[in-house]
C-alpha cells in the first residue's frame, strides 16, 4: 500500500469507528496528513474537550493521550504505540512530588502538561508552553510555587514575570541537543532570518534566539511575520505544518537532527492497525483522573 492508500484506509476506518484523529505538531508529516486536527499541546487539549466523536486517536506521546482520557472519561482514547513516552514527563514521580510538597508546606504545585497523570493529580495547576506566562500570572507575586518537571520552561517564565519558583531539574533530551554554536552557524547560512526556539531549551539557547515560542506560537509567528526565511529550533516534525500553512516562505531547521524518537514512533502502519483493532486504549484510574482533571480544568478556565 502507498502512503496515500494508507491514509484513505485510515480515514475510512476513522469514519466507521466514529473516531477523530488528533496529531501533535512533532508527528511525521504523513501522520499529520492523516489526522483531522494537528496542534500544540494546548490546542489539542482544548480540542479534546470539544470533540463529539466516540473515539479519540491520539498521535503523540503518552501524557497527551492520558490528558485526553482524563478530559473524556466517557470516550475511548487510543494511542497507536503505547511505548511512545516522554522522558521529561518521567523525570518526576508522584512520590517525588509528594516529598517536595512536604518540604514546602503551603506552596502551590504547578506542572507542565508534559507530566504523568499521577503528577498532575498532586498539582494545583497545569500549564503548557503555549499558556504558561498567562497562567502563571494568575498567582500572586509572593506565592511559593513548585514548578515541575521542566526547569527550562520554569526559568523562562521566571524571567518573563520577574518571579522565583522552586524548579525541578527535569528537561527535554531532544531540545538539550541544541547548542548556541548551531544557532550561530544557522544564522551565518541564512542571514537576517529570525530564529525561533522552544522554551524547553536551556537559557543560553533561549537568549541566542529571537523568539521563544510553543509549537503553536511558532506556526502563528510564521503565518503573521513578514520574514520570508525562518530558522526553527525545535523538533523537526513541525516543519511540515509550517511549510503547509505558509507555502511561500522558507523554513530551515537550526539542526536537522533535532528529532524526538518517541514522537516518531507513530507511523501510518500503527495508526491504521490502531483503528482496525481498536487498541491500545489509554485509561487512567478514576481516583487519579478526578484529581488530575482539577489541575487541567483550572488551566483551561484561564482564557
Ligand atoms: P508544545 O507543542 O505545546 O509547544 O509542546 C512541545 C512538546 O515538547 C510536546 O512534547
Ligand atoms: Fe518529551 Fe521532548 Fe519529546 Fe516533547 S520533544 S515529547 S518534551 S522528549
mmCIF file of N, CA and C in Angstrom, residues 99-232:
data_model
loop_
_atom_site.group_PDB
_atom_site.id
_atom_site.type_symbol
_atom_site.label_atom_id
_atom_site.label_comp_id
_atom_site.label_asym_id
_atom_site.label_seq_id
_atom_site.Cartn_x
_atom_site.Cartn_y
_atom_site.Cartn_z
ATOM 1 N N UNK A 99 7.016 14.281 48.183
ATOM 2 C CA UNK A 99 8.130 14.585 49.108
ATOM 3 C C UNK A 99 8.511 16.060 49.007
ATOM 4 N N UNK A 100 8.511 16.610 47.777
ATOM 5 C CA UNK A 100 8.855 18.029 47.591
ATOM 6 C C UNK A 100 7.803 18.917 48.262
ATOM 7 N N UNK A 101 6.537 18.528 48.097
ATOM 8 C CA UNK A 101 5.453 19.306 48.719
ATOM 9 C C UNK A 101 5.573 19.288 50.250
ATOM 10 N N UNK A 102 6.002 18.146 50.777
ATOM 11 C CA UNK A 102 6.144 18.037 52.235
ATOM 12 C C UNK A 102 7.242 18.972 52.745
ATOM 13 N N UNK A 103 8.245 19.229 51.886
ATOM 14 C CA UNK A 103 9.334 20.157 52.274
ATOM 15 C C UNK A 103 8.894 21.609 52.164
ATOM 16 N N UNK A 104 7.807 21.873 51.424
ATOM 17 C CA UNK A 104 7.343 23.252 51.196
ATOM 18 C C UNK A 104 5.854 23.360 51.522
ATOM 19 N N UNK A 105 5.495 23.202 52.791
ATOM 20 C CA UNK A 105 4.068 23.240 53.120
ATOM 21 C C UNK A 105 3.461 24.600 52.716
ATOM 22 N N UNK A 106 2.299 24.562 52.121
ATOM 23 C CA UNK A 106 1.623 25.816 51.739
ATOM 24 C C UNK A 106 1.963 26.273 50.332
ATOM 25 N N UNK A 107 2.995 25.692 49.719
ATOM 26 C CA UNK A 107 3.365 26.094 48.350
ATOM 27 C C UNK A 107 2.349 25.552 47.358
ATOM 28 N N UNK A 108 2.209 26.235 46.213
ATOM 29 C CA UNK A 108 1.342 25.747 45.136
ATOM 30 C C UNK A 108 2.198 24.886 44.193
ATOM 31 N N UNK A 109 1.648 23.755 43.787
ATOM 32 C CA UNK A 109 2.380 22.882 42.859
ATOM 33 C C UNK A 109 1.821 23.077 41.452
ATOM 34 N N UNK A 110 2.719 23.364 40.525
ATOM 35 C CA UNK A 110 2.325 23.588 39.126
ATOM 36 C C UNK A 110 3.101 22.607 38.253
ATOM 37 N N UNK A 111 2.385 21.926 37.362
ATOM 38 C CA UNK A 111 3.104 21.013 36.462
ATOM 39 C C UNK A 111 2.930 21.432 35.018
ATOM 40 N N UNK A 112 4.011 21.280 34.281
ATOM 41 C CA UNK A 112 3.958 21.356 32.819
ATOM 42 C C UNK A 112 3.090 20.177 32.390
ATOM 43 N N UNK A 113 2.329 20.356 31.316
ATOM 44 C CA UNK A 113 1.443 19.278 30.856
ATOM 45 C C UNK A 113 2.248 18.025 30.499
ATOM 46 N N UNK A 114 3.543 18.192 30.211
ATOM 47 C CA UNK A 114 4.443 17.051 29.969
ATOM 48 C C UNK A 114 4.761 16.397 31.309
ATOM 49 N N UNK A 115 3.762 15.743 31.873
ATOM 50 C CA UNK A 115 3.914 15.079 33.169
ATOM 51 C C UNK A 115 2.904 13.938 33.215
ATOM 52 N N UNK A 116 3.137 13.000 34.142
ATOM 53 C CA UNK A 116 2.218 11.859 34.235
ATOM 54 C C UNK A 116 0.919 12.291 34.927
ATOM 55 N N UNK A 117 -0.116 11.478 34.749
ATOM 56 C CA UNK A 117 -1.401 11.767 35.399
ATOM 57 C C UNK A 117 -1.219 11.790 36.913
ATOM 58 N N UNK A 118 -0.352 10.923 37.420
ATOM 59 C CA UNK A 118 -0.138 10.864 38.870
ATOM 60 C C UNK A 118 0.455 12.177 39.385
ATOM 61 N N UNK A 119 1.356 12.773 38.607
ATOM 62 C CA UNK A 119 1.945 14.057 39.000
ATOM 63 C C UNK A 119 0.888 15.162 38.894
ATOM 64 N N UNK A 120 0.114 15.146 37.817
ATOM 65 C CA UNK A 120 -0.951 16.162 37.675
ATOM 66 C C UNK A 120 -1.920 16.095 38.866
ATOM 67 N N UNK A 121 -2.175 14.865 39.320
ATOM 68 C CA UNK A 121 -3.116 14.688 40.431
ATOM 69 C C UNK A 121 -2.627 15.364 41.709
ATOM 70 N N UNK A 122 -1.316 15.589 41.813
ATOM 71 C CA UNK A 122 -0.731 16.237 43.003
ATOM 72 C C UNK A 122 -0.672 17.757 42.854
ATOM 73 N N UNK A 123 -1.094 18.270 41.685
ATOM 74 C CA UNK A 123 -0.865 19.697 41.400
ATOM 75 C C UNK A 123 -2.120 20.550 41.508
ATOM 76 N N UNK A 124 -1.879 21.856 41.749
ATOM 77 C CA UNK A 124 -2.979 22.829 41.798
ATOM 78 C C UNK A 124 -3.282 23.348 40.407
ATOM 79 N N UNK A 125 -2.277 23.315 39.545
ATOM 80 C CA UNK A 125 -2.418 23.949 38.236
ATOM 81 C C UNK A 125 -1.506 23.251 37.241
ATOM 82 N N UNK A 126 -1.968 23.269 36.003
ATOM 83 C CA UNK A 126 -1.193 22.696 34.913
ATOM 84 C C UNK A 126 -0.883 23.854 33.947
ATOM 85 N N UNK A 127 0.187 23.773 33.198
ATOM 86 C CA UNK A 127 0.462 24.773 32.154
ATOM 87 C C UNK A 127 0.970 24.049 30.914
ATOM 88 N N UNK A 128 0.859 24.729 29.768
ATOM 89 C CA UNK A 128 1.542 24.248 28.567
ATOM 90 C C UNK A 128 2.517 25.353 28.174
ATOM 91 N N UNK A 129 3.344 25.084 27.176
ATOM 92 C CA UNK A 129 4.271 26.147 26.771
ATOM 93 C C UNK A 129 3.516 27.278 26.081
ATOM 94 N N UNK A 130 2.299 26.973 25.588
ATOM 95 C CA UNK A 130 1.510 27.998 24.898
ATOM 96 C C UNK A 130 0.785 28.953 25.838
ATOM 97 N N UNK A 131 0.585 28.553 27.109
ATOM 98 C CA UNK A 131 -0.177 29.443 28.011
ATOM 99 C C UNK A 131 0.535 29.713 29.330
ATOM 100 N N UNK A 132 1.766 29.232 29.479
ATOM 101 C CA UNK A 132 2.423 29.277 30.799
ATOM 102 C C UNK A 132 2.521 30.700 31.363
ATOM 103 N N UNK A 133 2.858 31.670 30.527
ATOM 104 C CA UNK A 133 3.010 33.037 31.041
ATOM 105 C C UNK A 133 1.669 33.551 31.571
ATOM 106 N N UNK A 134 0.626 33.361 30.737
ATOM 107 C CA UNK A 134 -0.718 33.835 31.113
ATOM 108 C C UNK A 134 -1.206 33.141 32.395
ATOM 109 N N UNK A 135 -1.001 31.843 32.474
ATOM 110 C CA UNK A 135 -1.491 31.082 33.630
ATOM 111 C C UNK A 135 -0.698 31.447 34.892
ATOM 112 N N UNK A 136 0.625 31.562 34.771
ATOM 113 C CA UNK A 136 1.448 31.822 35.955
ATOM 114 C C UNK A 136 1.219 33.223 36.517
ATOM 115 N N UNK A 137 0.741 34.131 35.658
ATOM 116 C CA UNK A 137 0.411 35.491 36.123
ATOM 117 C C UNK A 137 -0.744 35.487 37.118
ATOM 118 N N UNK A 138 -1.560 34.424 37.090
ATOM 119 C CA UNK A 138 -2.728 34.398 37.974
ATOM 120 C C UNK A 138 -2.321 34.106 39.430
ATOM 121 N N UNK A 139 -1.065 33.705 39.644
ATOM 122 C CA UNK A 139 -0.591 33.513 41.022
ATOM 123 C C UNK A 139 -0.048 34.835 41.561
ATOM 124 N N UNK A 140 -0.201 35.057 42.842
ATOM 125 C CA UNK A 140 0.323 36.274 43.457
ATOM 126 C C UNK A 140 1.841 36.281 43.415
ATOM 127 N N UNK A 141 2.474 37.475 43.374
ATOM 128 C CA UNK A 141 3.938 37.542 43.281
ATOM 129 C C UNK A 141 4.650 36.918 44.476
ATOM 130 N N UNK A 142 3.964 36.839 45.620
ATOM 131 C CA UNK A 142 4.634 36.304 46.809
ATOM 132 C C UNK A 142 4.302 34.845 47.085
ATOM 133 N N UNK A 143 3.478 34.240 46.223
ATOM 134 C CA UNK A 143 3.128 32.841 46.467
ATOM 135 C C UNK A 143 4.320 31.936 46.176
ATOM 136 N N UNK A 144 4.515 30.942 47.029
ATOM 137 C CA UNK A 144 5.613 29.988 46.759
ATOM 138 C C UNK A 144 5.118 28.958 45.739
ATOM 139 N N UNK A 145 5.890 28.792 44.656
ATOM 140 C CA UNK A 145 5.484 27.891 43.566
ATOM 141 C C UNK A 145 6.530 26.789 43.374
ATOM 142 N N UNK A 146 6.036 25.559 43.328
ATOM 143 C CA UNK A 146 6.896 24.422 42.951
ATOM 144 C C UNK A 146 6.585 24.143 41.493
ATOM 145 N N UNK A 147 7.555 24.293 40.614
ATOM 146 C CA UNK A 147 7.319 24.132 39.179
ATOM 147 C C UNK A 147 8.012 22.865 38.699
ATOM 148 N N UNK A 148 7.222 21.905 38.168
ATOM 149 C CA UNK A 148 7.781 20.614 37.736
ATOM 150 C C UNK A 148 7.232 20.255 36.361
ATOM 151 N N UNK A 149 7.848 19.359 35.563
ATOM 152 C CA UNK A 149 9.215 18.885 35.764
ATOM 153 C C UNK A 149 10.234 19.702 34.960
ATOM 154 N N UNK A 150 9.797 20.655 34.106
ATOM 155 C CA UNK A 150 10.759 21.283 33.185
ATOM 156 C C UNK A 150 11.415 22.541 33.769
ATOM 157 N N UNK A 151 12.680 22.398 34.162
ATOM 158 C CA UNK A 151 13.414 23.543 34.721
ATOM 159 C C UNK A 151 13.505 24.702 33.720
ATOM 160 N N UNK A 152 13.567 24.381 32.422
ATOM 161 C CA UNK A 152 13.785 25.452 31.438
ATOM 162 C C UNK A 152 12.526 26.270 31.195
ATOM 163 N N UNK A 153 11.380 25.598 31.043
ATOM 164 C CA UNK A 153 10.136 26.358 30.902
ATOM 165 C C UNK A 153 9.913 27.190 32.168
ATOM 166 N N UNK A 154 10.189 26.573 33.328
ATOM 167 C CA UNK A 154 10.033 27.304 34.599
ATOM 168 C C UNK A 154 10.914 28.531 34.647
ATOM 169 N N UNK A 155 12.172 28.388 34.253
ATOM 170 C CA UNK A 155 13.088 29.535 34.332
ATOM 171 C C UNK A 155 12.708 30.586 33.286
ATOM 172 N N UNK A 156 12.172 30.155 32.148
ATOM 173 C CA UNK A 156 11.708 31.101 31.123
ATOM 174 C C UNK A 156 10.585 31.984 31.697
ATOM 175 N N UNK A 157 9.645 31.367 32.385
ATOM 176 C CA UNK A 157 8.518 32.139 32.943
ATOM 177 C C UNK A 157 9.008 33.018 34.100
ATOM 178 N N UNK A 158 9.927 32.508 34.896
ATOM 179 C CA UNK A 158 10.501 33.331 35.983
ATOM 180 C C UNK A 158 11.088 34.601 35.402
ATOM 181 N N UNK A 159 11.812 34.463 34.284
ATOM 182 C CA UNK A 159 12.430 35.621 33.624
ATOM 183 C C UNK A 159 11.376 36.590 33.103
ATOM 184 N N UNK A 160 10.312 36.053 32.495
ATOM 185 C CA UNK A 160 9.274 36.929 31.922
ATOM 186 C C UNK A 160 8.518 37.690 33.007
ATOM 187 N N UNK A 161 8.253 37.001 34.127
ATOM 188 C CA UNK A 161 7.410 37.615 35.165
ATOM 189 C C UNK A 161 8.224 38.203 36.319
ATOM 190 N N UNK A 162 9.531 37.997 36.301
ATOM 191 C CA UNK A 162 10.375 38.510 37.394
ATOM 192 C C UNK A 162 10.044 37.839 38.721
ATOM 193 N N UNK A 163 9.776 36.537 38.684
ATOM 194 C CA UNK A 163 9.449 35.807 39.912
ATOM 195 C C UNK A 163 10.415 34.654 40.127
ATOM 196 N N UNK A 164 10.375 34.084 41.306
ATOM 197 C CA UNK A 164 11.235 32.943 41.644
ATOM 198 C C UNK A 164 10.377 31.731 41.929
ATOM 199 N N UNK A 165 10.695 30.592 41.337
ATOM 200 C CA UNK A 165 9.991 29.347 41.640
ATOM 201 C C UNK A 165 11.008 28.315 42.122
ATOM 202 N N UNK A 166 10.493 27.310 42.823
ATOM 203 C CA UNK A 166 11.324 26.148 43.125
ATOM 204 C C UNK A 166 11.225 25.258 41.875
ATOM 205 N N UNK A 167 12.356 25.054 41.197
ATOM 206 C CA UNK A 167 12.346 24.321 39.920
ATOM 207 C C UNK A 167 12.800 22.883 40.106
ATOM 208 N N UNK A 168 12.087 21.970 39.492
ATOM 209 C CA UNK A 168 12.527 20.562 39.446
ATOM 210 C C UNK A 168 13.525 20.444 38.289
ATOM 211 N N UNK A 169 14.606 19.660 38.455
ATOM 212 C CA UNK A 169 15.650 19.668 37.412
ATOM 213 C C UNK A 169 15.364 18.819 36.166
ATOM 214 N N UNK A 170 14.106 18.731 35.743
ATOM 215 C CA UNK A 170 13.777 17.961 34.530
ATOM 216 C C UNK A 170 14.089 18.768 33.276
ATOM 217 N N UNK A 171 14.190 18.064 32.165
ATOM 218 C CA UNK A 171 14.484 18.730 30.886
ATOM 219 C C UNK A 171 14.093 17.806 29.736
ATOM 220 N N UNK A 172 14.012 18.390 28.546
ATOM 221 C CA UNK A 172 13.706 17.600 27.348
ATOM 222 C C UNK A 172 15.015 17.201 26.680
ATOM 223 N N UNK A 173 15.297 15.905 26.561
ATOM 224 C CA UNK A 173 16.565 15.462 25.945
ATOM 225 C C UNK A 173 16.678 15.888 24.482
ATOM 226 N N UNK A 174 15.566 16.021 23.787
ATOM 227 C CA UNK A 174 15.633 16.428 22.370
ATOM 228 C C UNK A 174 16.100 17.878 22.275
ATOM 229 N N UNK A 175 15.483 18.770 23.017
ATOM 230 C CA UNK A 175 15.893 20.183 22.958
ATOM 231 C C UNK A 175 17.274 20.412 23.568
ATOM 232 N N UNK A 176 17.698 19.509 24.463
ATOM 233 C CA UNK A 176 19.022 19.653 25.086
ATOM 234 C C UNK A 176 20.143 19.488 24.058
ATOM 235 N N UNK A 177 19.807 18.915 22.890
ATOM 236 C CA UNK A 177 20.839 18.694 21.867
ATOM 237 C C UNK A 177 21.167 19.979 21.093
ATOM 238 N N UNK A 178 20.370 21.016 21.287
ATOM 239 C CA UNK A 178 20.603 22.273 20.566
ATOM 240 C C UNK A 178 21.725 23.066 21.242
ATOM 241 N N UNK A 179 22.624 23.645 20.448
ATOM 242 C CA UNK A 179 23.713 24.433 21.026
ATOM 243 C C UNK A 179 23.706 25.844 20.431
ATOM 244 N N UNK A 180 24.359 26.764 21.141
ATOM 245 C CA UNK A 180 24.464 28.147 20.652
ATOM 246 C C UNK A 180 25.243 28.156 19.333
ATOM 247 N N UNK A 181 26.250 27.299 19.247
ATOM 248 C CA UNK A 181 27.047 27.208 18.016
ATOM 249 C C UNK A 181 26.154 26.857 16.813
ATOM 250 N N UNK A 182 25.220 25.965 17.013
ATOM 251 C CA UNK A 182 24.307 25.593 15.909
ATOM 252 C C UNK A 182 23.491 26.806 15.465
ATOM 253 N N UNK A 183 23.063 27.605 16.433
ATOM 254 C CA UNK A 183 22.272 28.807 16.091
ATOM 255 C C UNK A 183 23.158 29.786 15.318
ATOM 256 N N UNK A 184 24.383 29.958 15.791
ATOM 257 C CA UNK A 184 25.294 30.885 15.097
ATOM 258 C C UNK A 184 25.561 30.433 13.659
ATOM 259 N N UNK A 185 25.764 29.134 13.501
ATOM 260 C CA UNK A 185 26.016 28.606 12.140
ATOM 261 C C UNK A 185 24.794 28.784 11.247
ATOM 262 N N UNK A 186 23.615 28.530 11.811
ATOM 263 C CA UNK A 186 22.375 28.673 11.026
ATOM 264 C C UNK A 186 22.181 30.138 10.625
ATOM 265 N N UNK A 187 22.521 31.060 11.532
ATOM 266 C CA UNK A 187 22.385 32.490 11.212
ATOM 267 C C UNK A 187 23.352 32.879 10.081
ATOM 268 N N UNK A 188 24.552 32.303 10.129
ATOM 269 C CA UNK A 188 25.529 32.611 9.070
ATOM 270 C C UNK A 188 25.030 32.105 7.714
ATOM 271 N N UNK A 189 24.379 30.929 7.731
ATOM 272 C CA UNK A 189 23.889 30.347 6.471
ATOM 273 C C UNK A 189 22.665 31.093 5.931
ATOM 274 N N UNK A 190 21.882 31.705 6.837
ATOM 275 C CA UNK A 190 20.648 32.405 6.424
ATOM 276 C C UNK A 190 20.574 33.757 7.110
ATOM 277 N N UNK A 191 21.425 34.692 6.695
ATOM 278 C CA UNK A 191 21.496 35.979 7.396
ATOM 279 C C UNK A 191 20.144 36.698 7.385
ATOM 280 N N UNK A 192 19.797 37.254 8.542
ATOM 281 C CA UNK A 192 18.561 38.036 8.645
ATOM 282 C C UNK A 192 17.333 37.198 9.000
ATOM 283 N N UNK A 193 17.418 35.869 8.883
ATOM 284 C CA UNK A 193 16.241 35.038 9.204
ATOM 285 C C UNK A 193 16.054 34.981 10.724
ATOM 286 N N UNK A 194 14.839 35.247 11.222
ATOM 287 C CA UNK A 194 14.644 35.147 12.678
ATOM 288 C C UNK A 194 14.785 33.699 13.154
ATOM 289 N N UNK A 195 15.300 33.550 14.386
ATOM 290 C CA UNK A 195 15.480 32.210 14.978
ATOM 291 C C UNK A 195 14.398 31.994 16.035
ATOM 292 N N UNK A 196 13.597 30.952 15.862
ATOM 293 C CA UNK A 196 12.563 30.601 16.836
ATOM 294 C C UNK A 196 13.028 29.370 17.608
ATOM 295 N N UNK A 197 12.978 29.444 18.932
ATOM 296 C CA UNK A 197 13.267 28.224 19.712
ATOM 297 C C UNK A 197 12.142 27.990 20.714
ATOM 298 N N UNK A 198 12.077 26.760 21.181
ATOM 299 C CA UNK A 198 11.033 26.373 22.135
ATOM 300 C C UNK A 198 11.497 26.711 23.559
ATOM 301 N N UNK A 199 10.574 27.099 24.456
ATOM 302 C CA UNK A 199 11.003 27.379 25.848
ATOM 303 C C UNK A 199 11.513 26.164 26.605
ATOM 304 N N UNK A 200 11.433 24.978 26.022
ATOM 305 C CA UNK A 200 12.072 23.809 26.651
ATOM 306 C C UNK A 200 13.590 23.849 26.473
ATOM 307 N N UNK A 201 14.087 24.838 25.722
ATOM 308 C CA UNK A 201 15.543 24.960 25.542
ATOM 309 C C UNK A 201 16.165 25.653 26.756
ATOM 310 N N UNK A 202 17.461 25.385 26.966
ATOM 311 C CA UNK A 202 18.190 25.998 28.082
ATOM 312 C C UNK A 202 18.343 27.502 27.849
ATOM 313 N N UNK A 203 18.676 28.226 28.946
ATOM 314 C CA UNK A 203 18.693 29.697 28.921
ATOM 315 C C UNK A 203 19.619 30.265 27.841
ATOM 316 N N UNK A 204 20.824 29.698 27.689
ATOM 317 C CA UNK A 204 21.750 30.263 26.689
ATOM 318 C C UNK A 204 21.178 30.155 25.280
ATOM 319 N N UNK A 205 20.420 29.104 25.022
ATOM 320 C CA UNK A 205 19.790 28.907 23.700
ATOM 321 C C UNK A 205 18.646 29.906 23.534
ATOM 322 N N UNK A 206 17.857 30.047 24.600
ATOM 323 C CA UNK A 206 16.711 30.978 24.511
ATOM 324 C C UNK A 206 17.219 32.397 24.270
ATOM 325 N N UNK A 207 18.334 32.721 24.929
ATOM 326 C CA UNK A 207 18.880 34.084 24.771
ATOM 327 C C UNK A 207 19.511 34.306 23.398
ATOM 328 N N UNK A 208 20.026 33.236 22.820
ATOM 329 C CA UNK A 208 20.671 33.360 21.495
ATOM 330 C C UNK A 208 19.633 33.450 20.367
ATOM 331 N N UNK A 209 18.374 33.131 20.685
ATOM 332 C CA UNK A 209 17.315 33.134 19.663
ATOM 333 C C UNK A 209 16.596 34.482 19.639
ATOM 334 N N UNK A 210 15.700 34.670 18.650
ATOM 335 C CA UNK A 210 14.900 35.893 18.593
ATOM 336 C C UNK A 210 13.562 35.728 19.299
ATOM 337 N N UNK A 211 13.001 34.520 19.228
ATOM 338 C CA UNK A 211 11.686 34.278 19.830
ATOM 339 C C UNK A 211 11.708 32.954 20.569
ATOM 340 N N UNK A 212 11.030 32.919 21.724
ATOM 341 C CA UNK A 212 10.828 31.677 22.472
ATOM 342 C C UNK A 212 9.340 31.349 22.395
ATOM 343 N N UNK A 213 8.990 30.328 21.642
ATOM 344 C CA UNK A 213 7.565 30.085 21.361
ATOM 345 C C UNK A 213 7.198 28.606 21.454
ATOM 346 N N UNK A 214 5.954 28.349 21.848
ATOM 347 C CA UNK A 214 5.421 26.983 21.772
ATOM 348 C C UNK A 214 5.317 26.618 20.296
ATOM 349 N N UNK A 215 5.047 25.365 20.001
ATOM 350 C CA UNK A 215 4.971 24.998 18.580
ATOM 351 C C UNK A 215 3.796 25.704 17.897
ATOM 352 N N UNK A 216 2.689 25.870 18.627
ATOM 353 C CA UNK A 216 1.558 26.617 18.062
ATOM 354 C C UNK A 216 1.934 28.079 17.847
ATOM 355 N N UNK A 217 2.710 28.629 18.807
ATOM 356 C CA UNK A 217 3.176 30.018 18.690
ATOM 357 C C UNK A 217 4.091 30.191 17.480
ATOM 358 N N UNK A 218 4.887 29.169 17.193
ATOM 359 C CA UNK A 218 5.778 29.235 16.013
ATOM 360 C C UNK A 218 4.948 29.274 14.725
ATOM 361 N N UNK A 219 3.885 28.481 14.680
ATOM 362 C CA UNK A 219 3.030 28.469 13.470
ATOM 363 C C UNK A 219 2.391 29.843 13.288
ATOM 364 N N UNK A 220 1.926 30.431 14.381
ATOM 365 C CA UNK A 220 1.287 31.755 14.309
ATOM 366 C C UNK A 220 2.316 32.797 13.851
ATOM 367 N N UNK A 221 3.506 32.743 14.451
ATOM 368 C CA UNK A 221 4.565 33.693 14.082
ATOM 369 C C UNK A 221 4.846 33.582 12.583
ATOM 370 N N UNK A 222 4.966 32.350 12.095
ATOM 371 C CA UNK A 222 5.311 32.141 10.683
ATOM 372 C C UNK A 222 4.226 32.684 9.757
ATOM 373 N N UNK A 223 2.963 32.493 10.157
ATOM 374 C CA UNK A 223 1.856 32.990 9.315
ATOM 375 C C UNK A 223 1.851 34.512 9.269
ATOM 376 N N UNK A 224 2.170 35.141 10.428
ATOM 377 C CA UNK A 224 1.992 36.591 10.531
ATOM 378 C C UNK A 224 3.244 37.411 10.226
ATOM 379 N N UNK A 225 4.416 36.796 10.305
ATOM 380 C CA UNK A 225 5.661 37.542 10.134
ATOM 381 C C UNK A 225 5.896 37.908 8.658
ATOM 382 N N UNK A 226 6.567 39.030 8.472
ATOM 383 C CA UNK A 226 6.927 39.436 7.103
ATOM 384 C C UNK A 226 8.171 38.672 6.635
ATOM 385 N N UNK A 227 8.861 38.011 7.576
ATOM 386 C CA UNK A 227 10.097 37.296 7.208
ATOM 387 C C UNK A 227 9.784 36.198 6.193
ATOM 388 N N UNK A 228 10.623 36.090 5.180
ATOM 389 C CA UNK A 228 10.421 35.080 4.131
ATOM 390 C C UNK A 228 11.224 33.814 4.417
ATOM 391 N N UNK A 229 12.222 33.938 5.315
ATOM 392 C CA UNK A 229 13.033 32.779 5.717
ATOM 393 C C UNK A 229 13.029 32.725 7.239
ATOM 394 N N UNK A 230 12.780 31.556 7.801
ATOM 395 C CA UNK A 230 12.704 31.434 9.266
ATOM 396 C C UNK A 230 13.513 30.206 9.711
ATOM 397 N N UNK A 231 14.304 30.402 10.769
ATOM 398 C CA UNK A 231 15.103 29.309 11.340
ATOM 399 C C UNK A 231 14.360 28.723 12.531
ATOM 400 N N UNK A 232 14.208 27.409 12.528
ATOM 401 C CA UNK A 232 13.338 26.763 13.509
ATOM 402 C C UNK A 232 14.155 25.861 14.446
#
